[in-house]
Amino acid sequence: MNDDAVVRVTRRGLVLGAAATAALAATGTAATASPGGHDDDPLRVLVATNEPWGTYHVRPLLAEAARRGYRLTQLVPDYSQIAPGESVPVATPQTAPRADLLVVTGASDWPADMAARFPRLRLAASSLAYLNPVEAPRARELRHRLRAITSSSPAEARAFAGYLGLHRPIQVVGSPQTDVLPARHPQPDTVLVLTSVTYPDQTGGAAPGTQLLLDAAARLQAAGKRIIVGLHPRENPALWDRYEISDVPSVEAAARAEAAIGIPGTVFPLVVAVGTPVVGCLDPALRVPDYLLAVCSSTITSAEGAVPAVEQARLPDARTLADAVGPVGGSAARLLSAWRRAARP
């Protein structure tokens, strides 16, 4: 796949903790404003994710949506996996409110089924979590309807294009989770462990490598490191109860760590955006996009390598950071503006 066919690259400013560099950001052709409304007009959006009950991908958008008066509703199969007090509004397909736009975050069965169920809704696709650059079996059902496609970074845009089987520009908006980056104050010998999901369930899949990460954490603790665990929202916390579980999101917890180690995932570029280097734990069965590996200081395949890898961890170069992280600040606003344009007649 020719990357130039999918992403147009321009220079943007990027703040990465203490490192401020020129960044690469991809932008698609801007939609022209129609008489149908202005950017701050009320907008009603239904969201269908690859993880049907995974509301944590929508949550970072709520504050900006509320500021604009937009209503976001995540479509879920039922309410069985929704925790009491969930801040993200949810609805089943049967109870879904009227909407101007349907946003899918991928092309697995649930979002593809929702696109088929609501054939008259305008459709957009936004990558809110990493996806491998291999065309999804149901991507062809969505491509002809897509009025907007967004990703957080140029690298993620290339992967998303491959996943959707696209050869058209993708707008890079940044990650809403980096809109407010914490100031980094690393504490001596403190390591953040970034988990994935050990067992797949109805909510979503799992990434192999947990045993390696558990063994690596034990080695690090034995070497005198303080271990703070940043749990994936769907990980079983009982596996990690011998350690200190972070009570704040992993991006915020990264500000206290000298380095992080974990199973490569969506959070890796966000952690390096804070200024904290990461070490990847690789299982032979694990498949992740190259850009997630590129932000790693190093990778290990056995626990014996954990201590030296963490002690020698360094951030990647500025170009790699910019490519993987995308623009920092104002990302939720850019994403919602892209959705607003997609919803216009």
Short mmCIF file of C-alpha atoms in Angstrom, two decimals:
data_model
loop_
_atom_site.label_atom_id
_atom_site.label_comp_id
_atom_site.label_asym_id
_atom_site.label_seq_id
_atom_site.Cartn_x
_atom_site.Cartn_y
_atom_site.Cartn_z
CA MET A 1 0.00 0.00 0.00
CA ASN A 2 1.29 3.41 -0.97
CA ASP A 3 1.10 5.61 2.13
CA ASP A 4 1.10 8.76 0.02
CA ALA A 5 -2.19 7.62 -1.50
CA VAL A 6 -3.88 7.58 1.86
CA VAL A 7 -2.44 10.41 3.93
CA ARG A 8 -1.51 13.96 3.09
CA VAL A 9 1.21 15.19 5.40
CA THR A 10 1.68 18.74 6.59
CA ARG A 11 3.73 20.33 9.36
CA ARG A 12 2.04 21.04 12.68
CA GLY A 13 3.13 21.96 16.16
CA LEU A 14 3.33 19.11 18.65
CA VAL A 15 3.91 19.28 22.39
CA LEU A 16 5.44 16.11 23.83
CA GLY A 17 6.05 16.65 27.54
CA ALA A 18 9.39 18.42 27.76
CA ALA A 19 10.15 17.87 24.05
CA ALA A 20 8.50 20.40 21.76
CA THR A 21 9.06 19.47 18.13
CA ALA A 22 7.64 20.12 14.70
CA ALA A 23 5.07 17.43 13.99
CA LEU A 24 3.64 15.66 11.03
CA ALA A 25 -0.12 15.72 10.77
CA ALA A 26 -2.32 14.37 8.04
CA THR A 27 -5.36 16.27 6.95
CA GLY A 28 -8.08 15.28 4.57
CA THR A 29 -9.81 17.62 2.19
CA ALA A 30 -11.95 19.93 4.30
CA ALA A 31 -15.68 19.71 3.69
CA THR A 32 -17.23 22.96 2.59
CA ALA A 33 -19.75 24.48 4.96
CA SER A 34 -23.33 24.04 3.87
CA PRO A 35 -26.40 26.10 4.85
CA GLY A 36 -27.29 23.17 7.13
CA GLY A 37 -25.66 24.71 10.17
CA HIS A 38 -22.59 26.04 11.91
CA ASP A 39 -19.96 24.11 13.84
CA ASP A 40 -21.61 24.86 17.18
CA ASP A 41 -25.13 23.78 16.13
CA PRO A 42 -26.51 20.90 18.20
CA LEU A 43 -25.36 17.53 16.92
CA ARG A 44 -26.76 14.09 17.75
CA VAL A 45 -24.31 11.23 17.28
CA LEU A 46 -24.66 7.47 17.68
CA VAL A 47 -21.37 5.61 18.17
CA ALA A 48 -20.78 1.89 17.53
CA THR A 49 -17.38 0.55 18.58
CA ASN A 50 -15.46 -2.66 17.91
CA GLU A 51 -15.82 -3.33 21.64
CA PRO A 52 -19.62 -3.15 21.91
CA TRP A 53 -19.70 -2.24 25.61
CA GLY A 54 -16.32 -0.43 25.64
CA THR A 55 -17.47 3.07 26.62
CA TYR A 56 -13.96 4.17 27.63
CA HIS A 57 -13.17 5.18 24.05
CA VAL A 58 -16.04 7.69 23.99
CA ARG A 59 -15.58 9.06 27.50
CA PRO A 60 -12.75 11.53 26.66
CA LEU A 61 -15.12 13.31 24.26
CA LEU A 62 -17.87 14.05 26.76
CA ALA A 63 -16.56 17.35 28.12
CA GLU A 64 -16.13 18.96 24.70
CA ALA A 65 -19.46 17.53 23.52
CA ALA A 66 -21.21 19.03 26.55
CA ARG A 67 -19.53 22.39 25.95
CA ARG A 68 -20.93 22.43 22.41
CA GLY A 69 -24.32 21.05 23.34
CA TYR A 70 -23.75 17.87 21.33
CA ARG A 71 -25.37 14.59 22.36
CA LEU A 72 -23.26 11.43 22.06
CA THR A 73 -24.90 8.05 22.59
CA GLN A 74 -23.06 4.75 22.40
CA LEU A 75 -24.95 1.82 20.94
CA VAL A 76 -24.71 -1.34 23.03
CA PRO A 77 -26.28 -4.79 22.51
CA ASP A 78 -27.86 -4.62 25.98
CA TYR A 79 -27.16 -3.09 29.38
CA SER A 80 -25.59 -6.19 30.97
CA GLN A 81 -21.99 -4.89 30.79
CA ILE A 82 -22.72 -1.26 31.66
CA ALA A 83 -21.57 -0.29 35.13
CA PRO A 84 -23.85 1.70 37.43
CA GLY A 85 -23.09 5.38 37.12
CA GLU A 86 -21.55 5.08 33.65
CA SER A 87 -20.97 8.61 32.36
CA VAL A 88 -21.29 7.75 28.66
CA PRO A 89 -24.95 7.75 27.54
CA VAL A 90 -25.81 4.35 26.09
CA ALA A 91 -28.77 2.90 24.21
CA THR A 92 -29.66 -0.33 22.48
CA PRO A 93 -30.58 -0.25 18.79
CA GLN A 94 -34.22 -0.55 19.84
CA THR A 95 -34.05 2.45 22.18
CA ALA A 96 -31.60 4.64 20.22
CA PRO A 97 -32.58 8.33 20.08
CA ARG A 98 -32.91 10.26 16.83
CA ALA A 99 -29.50 11.12 15.41
CA ASP A 100 -27.75 13.08 12.68
CA LEU A 101 -24.73 10.80 12.34
CA LEU A 102 -23.54 7.28 13.06
CA VAL A 103 -19.83 6.93 13.89
CA VAL A 104 -18.16 3.54 13.71
CA THR A 105 -14.72 2.96 15.21
CA GLY A 106 -14.04 -0.12 13.11
CA ALA A 107 -15.56 -2.69 10.80
CA SER A 108 -16.09 -5.68 13.06
CA ASP A 109 -19.54 -7.26 13.34
CA TRP A 110 -21.11 -4.85 15.83
CA PRO A 111 -20.37 -1.54 14.03
CA ALA A 112 -21.07 -3.13 10.64
CA ASP A 113 -24.39 -4.47 11.93
CA MET A 114 -25.31 -1.03 13.27
CA ALA A 115 -24.46 0.60 9.95
CA ALA A 116 -26.79 -1.89 8.25
CA ARG A 117 -29.51 -1.28 10.83
CA PHE A 118 -29.41 2.50 10.30
CA PRO A 119 -28.96 2.74 6.51
CA ARG A 120 -30.34 6.31 6.27
CA LEU A 121 -27.94 7.82 8.80
CA ARG A 122 -24.87 9.61 7.53
CA LEU A 123 -21.79 7.55 8.41
CA ALA A 124 -18.29 8.43 9.63
CA ALA A 125 -15.39 6.23 10.76
CA SER A 126 -13.00 7.29 13.51
CA SER A 127 -10.10 5.23 14.78
CA LEU A 128 -10.19 5.53 18.58
CA ALA A 129 -8.02 2.45 19.26
CA TYR A 130 -5.31 0.70 17.30
CA LEU A 131 -6.23 -1.61 14.44
CA ASN A 132 -3.95 -3.74 12.30
CA PRO A 133 -3.48 -2.62 8.67
CA VAL A 134 -5.23 -5.68 7.26
CA GLU A 135 -8.58 -5.15 5.55
CA ALA A 136 -11.48 -6.18 7.78
CA PRO A 137 -13.90 -8.65 6.17
CA ARG A 138 -16.85 -6.25 6.48
CA ALA A 139 -15.04 -3.02 5.59
CA ARG A 140 -16.45 -3.13 2.06
CA GLU A 141 -19.95 -2.71 3.55
CA LEU A 142 -18.98 0.68 4.98
CA ARG A 143 -16.62 2.32 2.50
CA HIS A 144 -19.17 3.73 0.07
CA ARG A 145 -21.11 5.46 2.86
CA LEU A 146 -18.25 7.13 4.73
CA ARG A 147 -18.52 10.93 4.76
CA ALA A 148 -15.54 11.43 7.09
CA ILE A 149 -12.63 9.29 8.27
CA THR A 150 -10.37 10.34 11.15
CA SER A 151 -7.40 8.98 13.06
CA SER A 152 -5.25 10.28 15.87
CA SER A 153 -1.90 10.35 14.05
CA PRO A 154 -0.34 9.93 10.61
CA ALA A 155 0.88 6.44 11.54
CA GLU A 156 -2.53 5.41 12.84
CA ALA A 157 -4.12 6.84 9.68
CA ARG A 158 -1.98 4.56 7.52
CA ALA A 159 -3.00 1.55 9.59
CA PHE A 160 -6.68 2.58 9.56
CA ALA A 161 -6.58 3.00 5.78
CA GLY A 162 -5.29 -0.55 5.41
CA TYR A 163 -7.91 -1.83 7.84
CA LEU A 164 -10.72 -0.16 5.89
CA GLY A 165 -9.20 -0.97 2.48
CA LEU A 166 -9.11 2.72 1.59
CA HIS A 167 -7.03 4.84 -0.77
CA ARG A 168 -8.31 8.27 0.16
CA PRO A 169 -7.19 10.99 2.59
CA ILE A 170 -7.79 10.48 6.30
CA GLN A 171 -8.01 13.49 8.60
CA VAL A 172 -5.63 13.37 11.55
CA VAL A 173 -7.16 15.01 14.62
CA GLY A 174 -4.97 13.81 17.48
CA SER A 175 -6.05 11.82 20.52
CA PRO A 176 -8.53 13.44 22.94
CA GLN A 177 -6.63 11.71 25.74
CA THR A 178 -3.65 14.00 25.12
CA ASP A 179 -5.66 17.23 25.24
CA VAL A 180 -4.52 17.83 28.81
CA LEU A 181 -1.13 16.21 29.36
CA PRO A 182 0.14 16.01 32.93
CA ALA A 183 3.42 17.65 33.88
CA ARG A 184 6.02 14.91 34.21
CA HIS A 185 7.63 14.47 37.64
CA PRO A 186 9.18 10.98 37.58
CA GLN A 187 9.77 9.36 40.94
CA PRO A 188 13.00 7.40 41.39
CA ASP A 189 12.83 3.68 40.50
CA THR A 190 9.11 3.88 39.70
CA VAL A 191 7.87 1.77 36.78
CA LEU A 192 4.41 1.87 35.26
CA VAL A 193 3.15 -1.52 34.07
CA LEU A 194 0.65 -1.23 31.21
CA THR A 195 -1.62 -4.25 30.99
CA SER A 196 -3.78 -5.48 28.16
CA VAL A 197 -6.70 -7.91 28.43
CA THR A 198 -5.93 -11.47 29.48
CA TYR A 199 -9.09 -13.20 28.37
CA PRO A 200 -11.42 -12.29 25.50
CA ASP A 201 -15.11 -11.91 26.27
CA GLN A 202 -18.26 -10.55 24.68
CA THR A 203 -16.97 -7.04 25.25
CA GLY A 204 -13.89 -7.51 23.09
CA GLY A 205 -10.74 -9.45 22.31
CA ALA A 206 -7.52 -10.02 24.25
CA ALA A 207 -3.83 -9.58 23.52
CA PRO A 208 -1.37 -12.37 24.39
CA GLY A 209 1.61 -11.61 26.58
CA THR A 210 0.18 -11.28 30.07
CA GLN A 211 2.36 -14.01 31.60
CA LEU A 212 5.48 -12.38 30.21
CA LEU A 213 4.38 -9.05 31.65
CA LEU A 214 3.61 -10.62 35.04
CA ASP A 215 7.04 -12.25 35.11
CA ALA A 216 8.69 -8.99 34.03
CA ALA A 217 6.92 -7.06 36.80
CA ALA A 218 8.12 -9.61 39.37
CA ARG A 219 11.71 -9.22 38.13
CA LEU A 220 11.47 -5.46 38.33
CA GLN A 221 10.05 -5.54 41.84
CA ALA A 222 12.82 -7.91 42.94
CA ALA A 223 15.33 -5.42 41.54
CA GLY A 224 13.94 -2.74 43.86
CA LYS A 225 11.55 -1.01 41.50
CA ARG A 226 8.25 0.40 42.69
CA ILE A 227 5.54 -1.06 40.47
CA ILE A 228 2.42 0.92 39.60
CA VAL A 229 -0.08 -0.91 37.41
CA GLY A 230 -2.10 0.90 34.79
CA LEU A 231 -4.98 -1.50 34.15
CA HIS A 232 -6.65 -1.80 30.79
CA PRO A 233 -10.33 -1.03 31.46
CA ARG A 234 -11.28 -4.64 30.72
CA GLU A 235 -8.36 -6.38 32.46
CA ASN A 236 -8.97 -8.62 35.50
CA PRO A 237 -7.53 -6.60 38.42
CA ALA A 238 -7.14 -9.75 40.54
CA LEU A 239 -4.13 -10.74 38.42
CA TRP A 240 -2.30 -7.64 39.61
CA ASP A 241 -3.44 -7.27 43.22
CA ARG A 242 0.05 -7.84 44.62
CA TYR A 243 1.04 -4.47 43.19
CA GLU A 244 -0.11 -0.88 43.56
CA ILE A 245 -2.99 -0.31 41.14
CA SER A 246 -3.09 3.22 39.75
CA ASP A 247 -6.21 5.14 40.74
CA VAL A 248 -5.78 7.54 37.82
CA PRO A 249 -5.68 6.87 34.06
CA SER A 250 -2.44 5.44 32.68
CA VAL A 251 -1.59 8.67 30.83
CA GLU A 252 -1.69 10.54 34.13
CA ALA A 253 0.13 7.79 36.02
CA ALA A 254 2.92 7.86 33.42
CA ALA A 255 3.96 11.29 34.66
CA ARG A 256 5.19 9.70 37.91
CA ALA A 257 7.17 6.89 36.30
CA GLU A 258 10.76 6.81 35.10
CA ALA A 259 9.71 4.27 32.48
CA ALA A 260 6.78 2.09 31.49
CA ILE A 261 6.58 -1.51 30.35
CA GLY A 262 3.66 -3.36 28.88
CA ILE A 263 1.93 -5.12 26.02
CA PRO A 264 1.98 -2.66 23.08
CA GLY A 265 -1.39 -1.02 22.63
CA THR A 266 -3.19 2.24 21.98
CA VAL A 267 -1.89 3.76 25.21
CA PHE A 268 1.79 3.51 24.17
CA PRO A 269 1.90 6.68 22.02
CA LEU A 270 -0.05 8.50 24.73
CA VAL A 271 2.51 7.55 27.37
CA VAL A 272 5.45 8.69 25.26
CA ALA A 273 3.54 11.92 24.62
CA VAL A 274 3.86 12.55 28.37
CA GLY A 275 7.62 12.07 28.02
CA THR A 276 7.88 8.61 29.57
CA PRO A 277 9.75 5.94 27.58
CA VAL A 278 8.12 2.52 27.11
CA VAL A 279 9.38 -1.04 26.80
CA GLY A 280 7.24 -3.54 24.89
CA CYS A 281 6.57 -7.14 25.94
CA LEU A 282 6.17 -9.27 22.82
CA ASP A 283 4.49 -12.65 22.67
CA PRO A 284 4.95 -14.74 19.49
CA ALA A 285 1.18 -14.64 18.95
CA LEU A 286 0.95 -10.86 19.29
CA ARG A 287 0.28 -8.79 16.19
CA VAL A 288 0.41 -5.00 16.47
CA PRO A 289 1.04 -2.24 13.92
CA ASP A 290 4.67 -1.31 13.39
CA TYR A 291 4.15 2.24 14.66
CA LEU A 292 3.38 0.94 18.16
CA LEU A 293 6.64 -0.97 18.15
CA ALA A 294 8.46 2.09 16.79
CA VAL A 295 7.69 4.13 19.91
CA CYS A 296 9.18 1.44 22.16
CA SER A 297 12.66 2.06 23.53
CA SER A 298 13.14 -1.69 23.12
CA THR A 299 11.13 -4.90 23.22
CA ILE A 300 11.62 -8.06 25.25
CA THR A 301 10.50 -11.65 24.70
CA SER A 302 11.65 -13.01 28.07
CA ALA A 303 11.41 -11.64 31.57
CA GLU A 304 15.19 -11.74 32.01
CA GLY A 305 15.47 -8.69 29.80
CA ALA A 306 13.01 -6.55 31.74
CA VAL A 307 15.34 -4.88 34.24
CA PRO A 308 18.08 -3.75 31.82
CA ALA A 309 15.50 -2.69 29.23
CA VAL A 310 13.68 -0.48 31.73
CA GLU A 311 16.87 0.97 33.18
CA GLN A 312 18.11 1.90 29.71
CA ALA A 313 14.75 3.08 28.36
CA ARG A 314 14.79 6.17 26.15
CA LEU A 315 12.21 8.10 24.13
CA PRO A 316 12.19 7.63 20.36
CA ASP A 317 13.32 10.43 18.06
CA ALA A 318 11.09 13.44 17.46
CA ARG A 319 9.94 12.35 13.98
CA THR A 320 8.84 8.94 15.24
CA LEU A 321 7.00 10.60 18.13
CA ALA A 322 5.21 13.02 15.84
CA ASP A 323 4.22 10.27 13.41
CA ALA A 324 2.81 8.03 16.14
CA VAL A 325 1.26 10.62 18.47
CA GLY A 326 -0.16 13.23 16.11
CA PRO A 327 -1.13 16.78 17.11
CA VAL A 328 -1.49 17.39 20.84
CA GLY A 329 -4.12 19.75 22.27
CA GLY A 330 -7.56 20.49 20.90
CA SER A 331 -8.04 16.96 19.59
CA ALA A 332 -11.56 16.43 20.92
CA ALA A 333 -12.59 19.71 19.31
CA ARG A 334 -11.09 18.70 15.95
CA LEU A 335 -12.78 15.30 16.07
CA LEU A 336 -16.21 16.70 16.90
CA SER A 337 -15.83 19.34 14.20
CA ALA A 338 -15.09 16.59 11.68
CA TRP A 339 -18.25 14.79 12.82
CA ARG A 340 -20.24 18.03 12.54
CA ARG A 341 -19.13 18.44 8.91
CA ALA A 342 -19.94 14.81 8.13
CA ALA A 343 -23.48 15.25 9.49
CA ARG A 344 -24.31 18.24 7.27
CA PRO A 345 -26.57 17.68 4.27
#
